[in-house]
Tab-separated table of C-alpha atoms and ligand atoms in Angstrom:
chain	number	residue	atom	x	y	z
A	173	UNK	CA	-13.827	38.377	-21.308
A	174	UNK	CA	-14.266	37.506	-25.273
A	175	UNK	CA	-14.371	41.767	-25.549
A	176	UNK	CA	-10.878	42.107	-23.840
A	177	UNK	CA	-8.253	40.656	-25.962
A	178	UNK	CA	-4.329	40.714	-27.023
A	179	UNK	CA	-4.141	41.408	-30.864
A	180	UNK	CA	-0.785	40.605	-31.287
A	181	UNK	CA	1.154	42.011	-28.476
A	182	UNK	CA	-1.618	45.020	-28.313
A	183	UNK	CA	-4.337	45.000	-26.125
A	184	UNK	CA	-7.947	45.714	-27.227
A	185	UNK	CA	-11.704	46.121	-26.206
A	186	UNK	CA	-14.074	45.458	-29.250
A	187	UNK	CA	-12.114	46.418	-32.356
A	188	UNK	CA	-10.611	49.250	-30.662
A	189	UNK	CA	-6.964	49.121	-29.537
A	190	UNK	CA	-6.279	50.804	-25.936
A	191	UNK	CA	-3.147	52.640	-26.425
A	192	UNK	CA	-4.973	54.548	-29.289
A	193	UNK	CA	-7.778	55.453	-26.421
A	194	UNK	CA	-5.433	56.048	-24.388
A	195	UNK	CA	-3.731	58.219	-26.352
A	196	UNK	CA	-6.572	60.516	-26.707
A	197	UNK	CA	-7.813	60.559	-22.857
A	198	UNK	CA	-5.791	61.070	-19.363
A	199	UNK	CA	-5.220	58.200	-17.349
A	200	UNK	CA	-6.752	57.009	-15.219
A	201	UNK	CA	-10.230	56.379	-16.802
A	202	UNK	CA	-12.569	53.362	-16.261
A	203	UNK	CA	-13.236	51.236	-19.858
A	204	UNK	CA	-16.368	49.619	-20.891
A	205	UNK	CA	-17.132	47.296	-23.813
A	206	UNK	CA	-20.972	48.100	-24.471
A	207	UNK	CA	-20.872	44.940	-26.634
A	208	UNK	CA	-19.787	42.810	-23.149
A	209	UNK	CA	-22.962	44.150	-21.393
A	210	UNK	CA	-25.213	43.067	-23.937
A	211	UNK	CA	-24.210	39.659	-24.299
A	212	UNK	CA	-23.920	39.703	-19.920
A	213	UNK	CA	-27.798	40.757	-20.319
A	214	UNK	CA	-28.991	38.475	-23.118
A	215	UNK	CA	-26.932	35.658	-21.272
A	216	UNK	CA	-28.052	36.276	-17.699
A	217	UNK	CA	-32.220	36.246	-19.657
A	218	UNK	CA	-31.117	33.438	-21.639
A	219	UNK	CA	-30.124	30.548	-19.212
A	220	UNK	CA	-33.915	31.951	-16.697
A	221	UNK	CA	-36.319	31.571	-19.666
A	222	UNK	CA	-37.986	29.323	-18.342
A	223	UNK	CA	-38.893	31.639	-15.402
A	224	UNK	CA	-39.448	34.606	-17.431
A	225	UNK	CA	-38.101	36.980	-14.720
A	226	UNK	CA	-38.089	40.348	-14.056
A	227	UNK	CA	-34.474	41.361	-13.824
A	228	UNK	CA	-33.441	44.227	-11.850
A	229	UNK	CA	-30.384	45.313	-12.024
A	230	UNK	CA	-28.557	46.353	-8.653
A	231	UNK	CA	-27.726	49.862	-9.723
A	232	UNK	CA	-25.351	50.047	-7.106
A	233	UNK	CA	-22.628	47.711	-8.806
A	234	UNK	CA	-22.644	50.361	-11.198
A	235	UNK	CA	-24.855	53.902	-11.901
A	236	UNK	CA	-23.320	55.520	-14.962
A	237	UNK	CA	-26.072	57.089	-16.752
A	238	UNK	CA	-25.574	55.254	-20.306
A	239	UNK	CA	-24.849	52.158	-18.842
A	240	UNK	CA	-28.323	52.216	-17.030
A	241	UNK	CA	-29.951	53.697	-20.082
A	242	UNK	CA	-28.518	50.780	-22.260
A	243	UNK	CA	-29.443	48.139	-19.806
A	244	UNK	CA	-33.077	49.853	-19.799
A	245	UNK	CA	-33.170	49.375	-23.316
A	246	UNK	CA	-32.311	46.022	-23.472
A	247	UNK	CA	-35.323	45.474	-20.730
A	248	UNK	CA	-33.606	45.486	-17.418
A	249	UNK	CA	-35.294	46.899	-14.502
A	250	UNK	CA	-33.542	48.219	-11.439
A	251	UNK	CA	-33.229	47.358	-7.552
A	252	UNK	CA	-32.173	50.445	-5.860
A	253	UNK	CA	-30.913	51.431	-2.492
A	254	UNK	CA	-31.219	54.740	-2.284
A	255	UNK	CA	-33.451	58.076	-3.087
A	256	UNK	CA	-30.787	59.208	-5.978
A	257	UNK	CA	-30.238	55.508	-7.443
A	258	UNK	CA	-34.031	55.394	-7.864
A	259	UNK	CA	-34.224	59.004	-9.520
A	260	UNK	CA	-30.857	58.150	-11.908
A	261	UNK	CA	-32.745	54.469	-12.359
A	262	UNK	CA	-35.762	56.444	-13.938
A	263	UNK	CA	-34.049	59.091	-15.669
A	264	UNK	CA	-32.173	56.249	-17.571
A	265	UNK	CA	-35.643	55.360	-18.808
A	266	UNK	CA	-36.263	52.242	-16.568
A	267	UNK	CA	-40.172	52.254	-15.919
A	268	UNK	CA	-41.301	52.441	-12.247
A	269	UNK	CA	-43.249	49.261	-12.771
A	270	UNK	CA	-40.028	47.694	-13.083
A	271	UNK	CA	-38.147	49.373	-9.866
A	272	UNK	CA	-37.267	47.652	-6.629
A	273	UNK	CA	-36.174	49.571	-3.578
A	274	UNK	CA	-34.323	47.562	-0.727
A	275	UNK	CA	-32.353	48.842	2.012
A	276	UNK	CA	-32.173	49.039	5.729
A	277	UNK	CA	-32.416	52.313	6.246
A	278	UNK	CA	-34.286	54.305	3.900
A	279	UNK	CA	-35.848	58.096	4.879
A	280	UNK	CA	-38.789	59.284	5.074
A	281	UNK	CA	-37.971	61.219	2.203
A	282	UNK	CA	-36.773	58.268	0.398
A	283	UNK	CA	-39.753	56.533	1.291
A	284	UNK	CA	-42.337	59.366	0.321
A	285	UNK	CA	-40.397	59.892	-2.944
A	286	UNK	CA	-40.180	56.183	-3.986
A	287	UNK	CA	-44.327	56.140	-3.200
A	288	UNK	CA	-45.079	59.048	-5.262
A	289	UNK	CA	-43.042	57.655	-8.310
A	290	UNK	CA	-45.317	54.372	-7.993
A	291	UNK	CA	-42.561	52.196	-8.257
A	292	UNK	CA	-42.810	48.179	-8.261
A	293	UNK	CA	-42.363	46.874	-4.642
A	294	UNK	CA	-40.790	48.625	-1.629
A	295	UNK	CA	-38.762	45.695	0.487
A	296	UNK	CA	-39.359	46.242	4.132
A	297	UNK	CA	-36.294	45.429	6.411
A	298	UNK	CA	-37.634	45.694	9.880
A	299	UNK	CA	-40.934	46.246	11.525
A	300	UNK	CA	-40.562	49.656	12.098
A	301	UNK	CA	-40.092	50.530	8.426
A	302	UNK	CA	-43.390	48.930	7.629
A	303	UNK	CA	-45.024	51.209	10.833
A	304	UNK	CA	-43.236	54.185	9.019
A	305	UNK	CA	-44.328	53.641	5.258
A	306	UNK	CA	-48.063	52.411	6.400
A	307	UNK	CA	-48.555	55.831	7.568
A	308	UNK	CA	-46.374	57.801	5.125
A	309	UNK	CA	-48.739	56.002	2.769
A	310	UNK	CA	-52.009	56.646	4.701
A	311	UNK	CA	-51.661	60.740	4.758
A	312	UNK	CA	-50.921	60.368	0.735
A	313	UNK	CA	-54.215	58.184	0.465
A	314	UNK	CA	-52.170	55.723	-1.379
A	315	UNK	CA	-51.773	51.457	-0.979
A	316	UNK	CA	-48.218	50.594	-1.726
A	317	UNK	CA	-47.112	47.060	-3.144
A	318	UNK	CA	-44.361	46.251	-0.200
A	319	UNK	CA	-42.274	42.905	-0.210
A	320	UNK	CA	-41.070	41.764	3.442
A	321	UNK	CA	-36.803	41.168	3.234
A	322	UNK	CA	-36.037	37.538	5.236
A	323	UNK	CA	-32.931	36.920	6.515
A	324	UNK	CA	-32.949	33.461	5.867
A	325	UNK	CA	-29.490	32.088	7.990
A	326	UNK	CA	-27.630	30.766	5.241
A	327	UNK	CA	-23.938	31.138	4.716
A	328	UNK	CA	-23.346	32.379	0.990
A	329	UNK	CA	-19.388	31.385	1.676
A	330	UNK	CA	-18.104	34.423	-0.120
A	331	UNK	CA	-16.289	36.834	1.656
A	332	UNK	CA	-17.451	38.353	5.592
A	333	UNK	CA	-17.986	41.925	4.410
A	334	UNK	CA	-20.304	40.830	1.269
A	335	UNK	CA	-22.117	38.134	3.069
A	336	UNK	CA	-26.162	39.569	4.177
A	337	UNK	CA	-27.976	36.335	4.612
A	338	UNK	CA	-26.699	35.186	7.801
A	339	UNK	CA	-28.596	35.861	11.166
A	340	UNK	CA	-25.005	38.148	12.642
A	341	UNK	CA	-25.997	40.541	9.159
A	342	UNK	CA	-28.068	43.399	9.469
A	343	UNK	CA	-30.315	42.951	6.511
A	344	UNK	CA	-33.721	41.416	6.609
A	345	UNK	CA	-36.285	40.557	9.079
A	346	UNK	CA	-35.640	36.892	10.562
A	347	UNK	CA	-38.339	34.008	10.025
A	348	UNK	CA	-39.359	34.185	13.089
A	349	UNK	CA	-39.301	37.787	13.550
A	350	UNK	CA	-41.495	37.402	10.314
A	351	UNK	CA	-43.599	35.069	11.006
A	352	UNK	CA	-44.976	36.975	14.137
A	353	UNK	CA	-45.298	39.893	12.556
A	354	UNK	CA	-46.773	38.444	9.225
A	355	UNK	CA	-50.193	37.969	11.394
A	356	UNK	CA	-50.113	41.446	12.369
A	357	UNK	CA	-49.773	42.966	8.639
A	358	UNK	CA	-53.297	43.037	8.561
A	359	UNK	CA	-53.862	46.243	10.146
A	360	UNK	CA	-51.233	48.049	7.963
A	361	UNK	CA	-54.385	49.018	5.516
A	362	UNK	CA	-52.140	51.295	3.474
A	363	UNK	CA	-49.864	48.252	3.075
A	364	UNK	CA	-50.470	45.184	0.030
A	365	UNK	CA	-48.111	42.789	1.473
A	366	UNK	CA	-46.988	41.274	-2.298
A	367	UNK	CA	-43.775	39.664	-1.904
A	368	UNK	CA	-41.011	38.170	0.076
A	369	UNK	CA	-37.655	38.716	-0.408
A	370	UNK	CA	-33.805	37.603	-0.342
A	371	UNK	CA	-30.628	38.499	-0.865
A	372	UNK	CA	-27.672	36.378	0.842
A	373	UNK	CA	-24.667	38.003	-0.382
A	374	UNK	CA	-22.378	38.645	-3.524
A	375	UNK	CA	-19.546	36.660	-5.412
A	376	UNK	CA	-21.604	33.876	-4.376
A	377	UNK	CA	-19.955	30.758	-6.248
A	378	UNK	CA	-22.225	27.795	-5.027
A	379	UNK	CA	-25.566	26.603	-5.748
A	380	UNK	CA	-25.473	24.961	-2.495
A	381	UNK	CA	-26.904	28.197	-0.625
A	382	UNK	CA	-29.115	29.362	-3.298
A	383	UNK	CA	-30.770	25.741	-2.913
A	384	UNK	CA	-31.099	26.056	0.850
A	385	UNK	CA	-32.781	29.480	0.430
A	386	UNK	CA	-35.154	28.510	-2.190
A	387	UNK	CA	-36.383	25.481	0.497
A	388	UNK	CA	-36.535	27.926	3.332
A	389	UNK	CA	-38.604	30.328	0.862
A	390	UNK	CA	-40.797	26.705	-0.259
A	391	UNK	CA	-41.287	26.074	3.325
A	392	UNK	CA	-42.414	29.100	5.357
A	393	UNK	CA	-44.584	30.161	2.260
A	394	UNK	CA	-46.400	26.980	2.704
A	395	UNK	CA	-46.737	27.211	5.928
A	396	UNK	CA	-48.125	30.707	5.832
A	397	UNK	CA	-50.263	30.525	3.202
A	398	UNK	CA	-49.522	33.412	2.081
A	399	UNK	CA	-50.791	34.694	-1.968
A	400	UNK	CA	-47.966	36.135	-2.987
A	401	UNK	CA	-47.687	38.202	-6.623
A	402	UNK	CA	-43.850	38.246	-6.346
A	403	UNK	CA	-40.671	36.164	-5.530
A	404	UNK	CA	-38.007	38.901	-5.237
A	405	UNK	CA	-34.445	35.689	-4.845
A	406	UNK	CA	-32.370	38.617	-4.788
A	407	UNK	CA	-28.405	38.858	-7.026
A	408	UNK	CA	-25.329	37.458	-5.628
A	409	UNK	CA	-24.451	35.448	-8.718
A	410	UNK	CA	-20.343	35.139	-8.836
A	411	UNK	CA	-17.572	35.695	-11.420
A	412	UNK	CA	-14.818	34.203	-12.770
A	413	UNK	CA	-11.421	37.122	-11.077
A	414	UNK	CA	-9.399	34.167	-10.494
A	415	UNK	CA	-8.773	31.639	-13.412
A	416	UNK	CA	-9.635	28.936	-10.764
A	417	UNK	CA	-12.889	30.531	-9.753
A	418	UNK	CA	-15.915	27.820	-11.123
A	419	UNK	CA	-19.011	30.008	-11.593
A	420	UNK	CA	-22.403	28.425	-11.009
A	421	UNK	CA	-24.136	26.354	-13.537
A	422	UNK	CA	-27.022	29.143	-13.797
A	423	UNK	CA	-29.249	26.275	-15.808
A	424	UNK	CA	-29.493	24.198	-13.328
A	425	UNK	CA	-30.418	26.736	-10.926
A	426	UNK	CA	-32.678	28.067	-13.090
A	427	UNK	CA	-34.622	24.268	-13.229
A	428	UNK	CA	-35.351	24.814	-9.361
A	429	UNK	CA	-36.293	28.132	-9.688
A	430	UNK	CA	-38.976	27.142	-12.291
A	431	UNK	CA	-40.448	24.301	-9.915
A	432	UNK	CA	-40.580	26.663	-7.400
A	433	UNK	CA	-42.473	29.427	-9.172
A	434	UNK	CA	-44.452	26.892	-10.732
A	435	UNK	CA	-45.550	25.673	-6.850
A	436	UNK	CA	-45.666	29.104	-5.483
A	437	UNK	CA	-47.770	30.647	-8.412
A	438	UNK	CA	-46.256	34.000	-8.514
A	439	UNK	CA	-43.983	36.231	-10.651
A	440	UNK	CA	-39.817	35.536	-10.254
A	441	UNK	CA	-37.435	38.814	-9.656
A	442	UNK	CA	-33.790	38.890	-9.848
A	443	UNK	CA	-31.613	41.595	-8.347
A	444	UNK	CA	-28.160	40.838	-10.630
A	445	UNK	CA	-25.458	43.722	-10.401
A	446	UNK	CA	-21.833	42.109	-10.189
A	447	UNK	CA	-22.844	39.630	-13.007
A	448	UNK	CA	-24.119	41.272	-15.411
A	449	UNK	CA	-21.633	44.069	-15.692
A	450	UNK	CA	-18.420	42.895	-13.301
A	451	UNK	CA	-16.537	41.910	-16.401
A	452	UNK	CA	-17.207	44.766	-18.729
A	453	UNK	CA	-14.901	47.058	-17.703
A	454	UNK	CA	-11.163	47.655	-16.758
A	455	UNK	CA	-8.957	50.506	-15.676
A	456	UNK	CA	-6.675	51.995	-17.517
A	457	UNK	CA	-3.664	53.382	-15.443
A	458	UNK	CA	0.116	54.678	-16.095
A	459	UNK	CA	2.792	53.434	-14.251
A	460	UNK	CA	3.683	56.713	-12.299
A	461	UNK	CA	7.260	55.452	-11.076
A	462	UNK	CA	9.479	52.356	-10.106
A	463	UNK	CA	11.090	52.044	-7.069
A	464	UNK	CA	12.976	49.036	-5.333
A	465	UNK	CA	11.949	48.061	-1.962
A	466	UNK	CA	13.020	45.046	0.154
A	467	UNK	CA	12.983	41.914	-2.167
A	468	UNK	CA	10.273	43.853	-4.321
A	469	UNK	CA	9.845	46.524	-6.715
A	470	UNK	CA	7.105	49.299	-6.600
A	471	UNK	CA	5.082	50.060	-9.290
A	472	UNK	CA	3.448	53.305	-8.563
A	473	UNK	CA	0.520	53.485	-10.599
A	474	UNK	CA	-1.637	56.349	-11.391
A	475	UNK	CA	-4.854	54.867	-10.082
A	476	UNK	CA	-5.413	54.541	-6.604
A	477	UNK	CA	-8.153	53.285	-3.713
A	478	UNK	CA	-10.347	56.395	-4.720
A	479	UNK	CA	-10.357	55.188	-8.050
A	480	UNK	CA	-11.045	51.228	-7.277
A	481	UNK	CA	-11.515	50.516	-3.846
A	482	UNK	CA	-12.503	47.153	-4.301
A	483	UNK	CA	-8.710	45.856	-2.939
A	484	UNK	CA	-8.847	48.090	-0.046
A	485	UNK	CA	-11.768	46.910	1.182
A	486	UNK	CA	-13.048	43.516	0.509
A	487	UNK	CA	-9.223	42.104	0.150
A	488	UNK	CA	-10.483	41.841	-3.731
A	489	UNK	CA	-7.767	40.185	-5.994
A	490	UNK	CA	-7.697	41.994	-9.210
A	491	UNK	CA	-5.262	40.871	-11.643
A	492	UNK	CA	-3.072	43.501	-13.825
A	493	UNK	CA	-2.277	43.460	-17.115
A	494	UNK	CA	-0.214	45.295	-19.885
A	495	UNK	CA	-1.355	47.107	-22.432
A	496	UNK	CA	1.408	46.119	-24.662
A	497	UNK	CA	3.069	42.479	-23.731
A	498	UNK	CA	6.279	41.740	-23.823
A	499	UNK	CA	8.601	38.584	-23.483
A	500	UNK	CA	11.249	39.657	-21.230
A	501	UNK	CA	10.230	38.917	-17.787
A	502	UNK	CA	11.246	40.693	-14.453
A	503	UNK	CA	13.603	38.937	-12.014
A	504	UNK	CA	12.277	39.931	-8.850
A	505	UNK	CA	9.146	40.314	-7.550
A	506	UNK	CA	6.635	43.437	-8.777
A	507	UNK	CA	3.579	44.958	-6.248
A	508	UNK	CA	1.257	47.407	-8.173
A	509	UNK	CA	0.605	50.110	-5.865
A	510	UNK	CA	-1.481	53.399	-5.967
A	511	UNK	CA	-0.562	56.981	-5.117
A	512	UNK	CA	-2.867	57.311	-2.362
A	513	UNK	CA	-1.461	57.582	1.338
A	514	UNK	CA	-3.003	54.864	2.853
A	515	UNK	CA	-1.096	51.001	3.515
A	516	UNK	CA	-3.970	49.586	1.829
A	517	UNK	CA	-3.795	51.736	-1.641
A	518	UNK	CA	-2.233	48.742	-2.601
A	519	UNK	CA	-3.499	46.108	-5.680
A	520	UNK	CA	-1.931	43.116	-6.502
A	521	UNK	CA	1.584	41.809	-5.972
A	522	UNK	CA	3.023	38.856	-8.666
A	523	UNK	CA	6.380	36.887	-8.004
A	524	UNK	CA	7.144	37.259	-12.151
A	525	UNK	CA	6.316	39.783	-14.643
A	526	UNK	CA	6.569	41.156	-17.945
A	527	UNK	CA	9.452	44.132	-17.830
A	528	UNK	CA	8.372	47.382	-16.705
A	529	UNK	CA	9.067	50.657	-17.296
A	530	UNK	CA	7.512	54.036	-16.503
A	531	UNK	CA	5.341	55.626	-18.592
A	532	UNK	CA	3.722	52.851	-19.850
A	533	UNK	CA	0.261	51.400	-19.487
A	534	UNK	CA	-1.546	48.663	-17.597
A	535	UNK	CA	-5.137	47.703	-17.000
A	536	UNK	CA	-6.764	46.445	-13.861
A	537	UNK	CA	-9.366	43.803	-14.346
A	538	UNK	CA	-12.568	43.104	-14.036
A	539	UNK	CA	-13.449	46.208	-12.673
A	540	UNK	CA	-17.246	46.834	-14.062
A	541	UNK	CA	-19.020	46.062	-11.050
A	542	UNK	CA	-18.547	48.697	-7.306
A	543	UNK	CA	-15.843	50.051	-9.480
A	544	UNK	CA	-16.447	53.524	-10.509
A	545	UNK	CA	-19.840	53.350	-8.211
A	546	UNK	CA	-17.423	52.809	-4.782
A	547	UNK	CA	-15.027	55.765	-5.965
A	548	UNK	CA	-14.064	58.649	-3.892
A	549	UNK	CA	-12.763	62.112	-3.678
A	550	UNK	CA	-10.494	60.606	-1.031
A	551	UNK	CA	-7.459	62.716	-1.136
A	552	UNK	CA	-8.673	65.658	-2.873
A	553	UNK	CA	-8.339	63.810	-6.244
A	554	UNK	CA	-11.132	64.373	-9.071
A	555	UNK	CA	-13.467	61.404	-9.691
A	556	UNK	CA	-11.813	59.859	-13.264
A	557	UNK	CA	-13.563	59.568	-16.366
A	558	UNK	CA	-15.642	56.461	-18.034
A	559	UNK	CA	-15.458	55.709	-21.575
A	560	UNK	CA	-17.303	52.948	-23.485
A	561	UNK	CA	-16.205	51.198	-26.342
A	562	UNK	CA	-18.572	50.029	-29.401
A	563	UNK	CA	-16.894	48.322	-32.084
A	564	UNK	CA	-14.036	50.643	-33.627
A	565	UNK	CA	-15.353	53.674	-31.919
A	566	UNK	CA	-15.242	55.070	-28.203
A	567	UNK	CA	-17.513	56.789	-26.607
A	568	UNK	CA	-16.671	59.571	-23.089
A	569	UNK	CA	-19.765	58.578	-20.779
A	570	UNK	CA	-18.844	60.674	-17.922
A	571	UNK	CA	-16.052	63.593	-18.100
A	572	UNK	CA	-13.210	63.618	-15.265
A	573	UNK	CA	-14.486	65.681	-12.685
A	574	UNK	CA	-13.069	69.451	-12.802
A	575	UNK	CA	-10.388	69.796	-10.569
A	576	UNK	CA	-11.233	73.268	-9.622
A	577	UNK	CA	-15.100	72.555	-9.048
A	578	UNK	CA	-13.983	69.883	-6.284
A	579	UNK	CA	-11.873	72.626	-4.482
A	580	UNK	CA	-14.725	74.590	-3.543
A	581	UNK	CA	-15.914	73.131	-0.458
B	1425	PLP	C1	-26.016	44.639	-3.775
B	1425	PLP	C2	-27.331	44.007	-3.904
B	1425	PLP	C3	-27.625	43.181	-5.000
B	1425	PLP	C4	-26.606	42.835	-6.058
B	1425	PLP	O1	-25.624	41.961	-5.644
B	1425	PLP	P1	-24.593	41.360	-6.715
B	1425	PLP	O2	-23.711	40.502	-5.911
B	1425	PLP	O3	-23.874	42.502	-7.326
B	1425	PLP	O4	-25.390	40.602	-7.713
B	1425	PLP	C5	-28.896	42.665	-5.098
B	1425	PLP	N1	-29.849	42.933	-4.172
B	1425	PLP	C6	-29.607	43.704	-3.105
B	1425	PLP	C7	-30.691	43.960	-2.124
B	1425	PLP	C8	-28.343	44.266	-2.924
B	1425	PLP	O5	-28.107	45.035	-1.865
């Protein structure tokens, strides 16, 4: 995180120094270096150039409105899963023509809404979704560009509840499933059949299953014959939480990819969320109170599992970090823990650590991607304010929710 760094003892995002933000906003509140998602972007476009992709971003790792609107600018399209991702996607400015909707159970409404918007590709998920949007289609007189999901059977190795490409997951149609009902597609006449698609999973961290996909992909293609105008190979790309986590060499992905397009004679999408905007953010959180427990210390933090629910739920590890550091260490053990009444509004527990005290300030990491998008009202507690940082200068990007407009129902 080359935007995230000590000055000194002082903590900073750009060229702005997080106590002085901090001094000016409440705590909790989710920080962004705008800088960070540029160079993700550029980076991401960089090591694929010899595909010349279309990337969509998975709005779902993160919908702020600005953050959209500057990955529009900088020519990101979106894959959506729902009716209001797709209407934030295009009020951000990102074109239709450059919008992907997947999902396993999308409305009617959904459905009709993502038609009449003329968006890129609709990826079916089951047979009956491709009944339901063949005649949807029909009584608007319209022929919609589809893409058919696979669930290809490979094991992404990441963690059980982010893994989608294995048969037990619910997403996708199998090959065989597909591969019966590719022969039938032909009297869907409201239906261009234009691409296939994948997605295995997230926090991927091998090439290994990427590879086995893109054979699968080679193979039934092949087999099929099928003309296809698009490639959708899906996100999943890991980062670096852990200092031992090895991210994969993108490059040399990117070499098979071209091969394969090359073969396949069609047009390469990406669906990236975690990776291109997982490490451009972090939370900024007072510590409430310290109290001892049994061969531990608590440090109540302000932030809880409505806040950042990414520990709660996927056993993320998320490490925590002082604003300001000091040298005297702790002699016991510290666990950062949130105020919300739940075992698991827990974060991240370390055997030695700086001295602290409350009041003072502390930043969870990482926290850019399913961050502020996974947050909750859990507990009655308002939804917490974003903030983005360019340069010397910060920037509110969504206001803490009013208190006393979250009462009222
Ligand atoms: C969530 C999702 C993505 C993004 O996954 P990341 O791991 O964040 O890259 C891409 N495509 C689909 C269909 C998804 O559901």
């Amino acid at each position: 995180m080359q935007n995230f760094k000590y000055i000194g003892k002082k903590l900073f995002v750009e060229k702005s120094s997080v106590k002085n933000i901090a001094k000016k906003n409440q705590t909790p509140f989710y920080l962004y270096s705008g800088n960070q998602i540029k160079e993700n972007y550029i980076n991401f476009a960089t090591n694929f150039k010899a595909v010349s992709p279309l990337i969509c971003f998975a709005t779902k790792a993160n919908t702020n409105l600005k953050i959209l609107n500057m990955l529009a600018k900088l020519g990101s399209g979106a894959d959506v899963v729902s009716g209001g991702e797709l209407l934030k996607a295009i009020k951000a400015g990102i074109k239709p023509n450059k919008i992907v909707f997947s999902g396993v159970g999308k409305t009617e409404q959904e459905l009709k809404m993502a038609i009449s918007k003329k968006i890129l590709l609709i990826n079916i998920e089951s047979e009956s979704e491709a009944i339901l949007i063949d005649k949807i289609a029909k009584k608007m007189s319209k022929k919609v560009s589809v893409g058919f999901r696979l669930n290809p059977n490979v094991d992404a190795k990441t963690h059980k509840k982010i893994s989608t490409g294995k048969a037990e997951n619910k997403f996708g149609l199998s090959i065989k499933n597909f591969m019966n009902f590719y022969k039938k597609t032909d009297q869907f006449k409201n239906l261009s059949v234009d691409a296939l698609s994948v997605h295995i999973g997230s926090q991927i961290l091998s090439d290994v299953p990427y590879k086995k996909t893109l054979k699968i992909l080679d193979k039934l293609i092949t087999k099929l014959k099928i003309k296809l105008k698009y490639v959708d190979l899906g996100g999943g790309f890991g980062i670096s939480y852990k200092k031992e986590d090895r991210l994969i060499n993108l490059k040399s992905y990117a070499k098979l990819v071209a091969e394969f397009k090359k073969k396949i004679n069609c047009k390469i999408i990406f669906e990236p969320g975690r990776s291109l905007i997982g490490n451009t953010g972090i939370l900024i959180s007072k510590i409430q109170y310290i109290k001892k427990g049994q061969n531990k210390k608590f440090v109540i933090i302000d932030a809880g599992m409505n806040d950042f629910m990414r520990t709660a739920l996927y056993d993320a590890v998320h490490d925590i970090i002082p604003i300001s550091k000091k040298n005297k260490k702790e002699n016991i053990a510290v666990e950062f823990v949130g105020p919300i009444c739940e075992t698991s509004c827990k974060f991240v527990k370390y055997n030695k650590y700086q001295k602290v005290s409350e009041d003072e300030l502390v930043a969870i990491t990482n926290v850019g991607a399913y961050g502020s998008s996974l947050s909750s009202n859990y507990n009655t507690k308002p939804l917490i304010a974003e903030i983005i940082v360019n340069k010397n200068k910060f920037k509110i990007i969504k206001k803490k929710q009013d208190l006393y407009k979250l009462i009222n129902s």
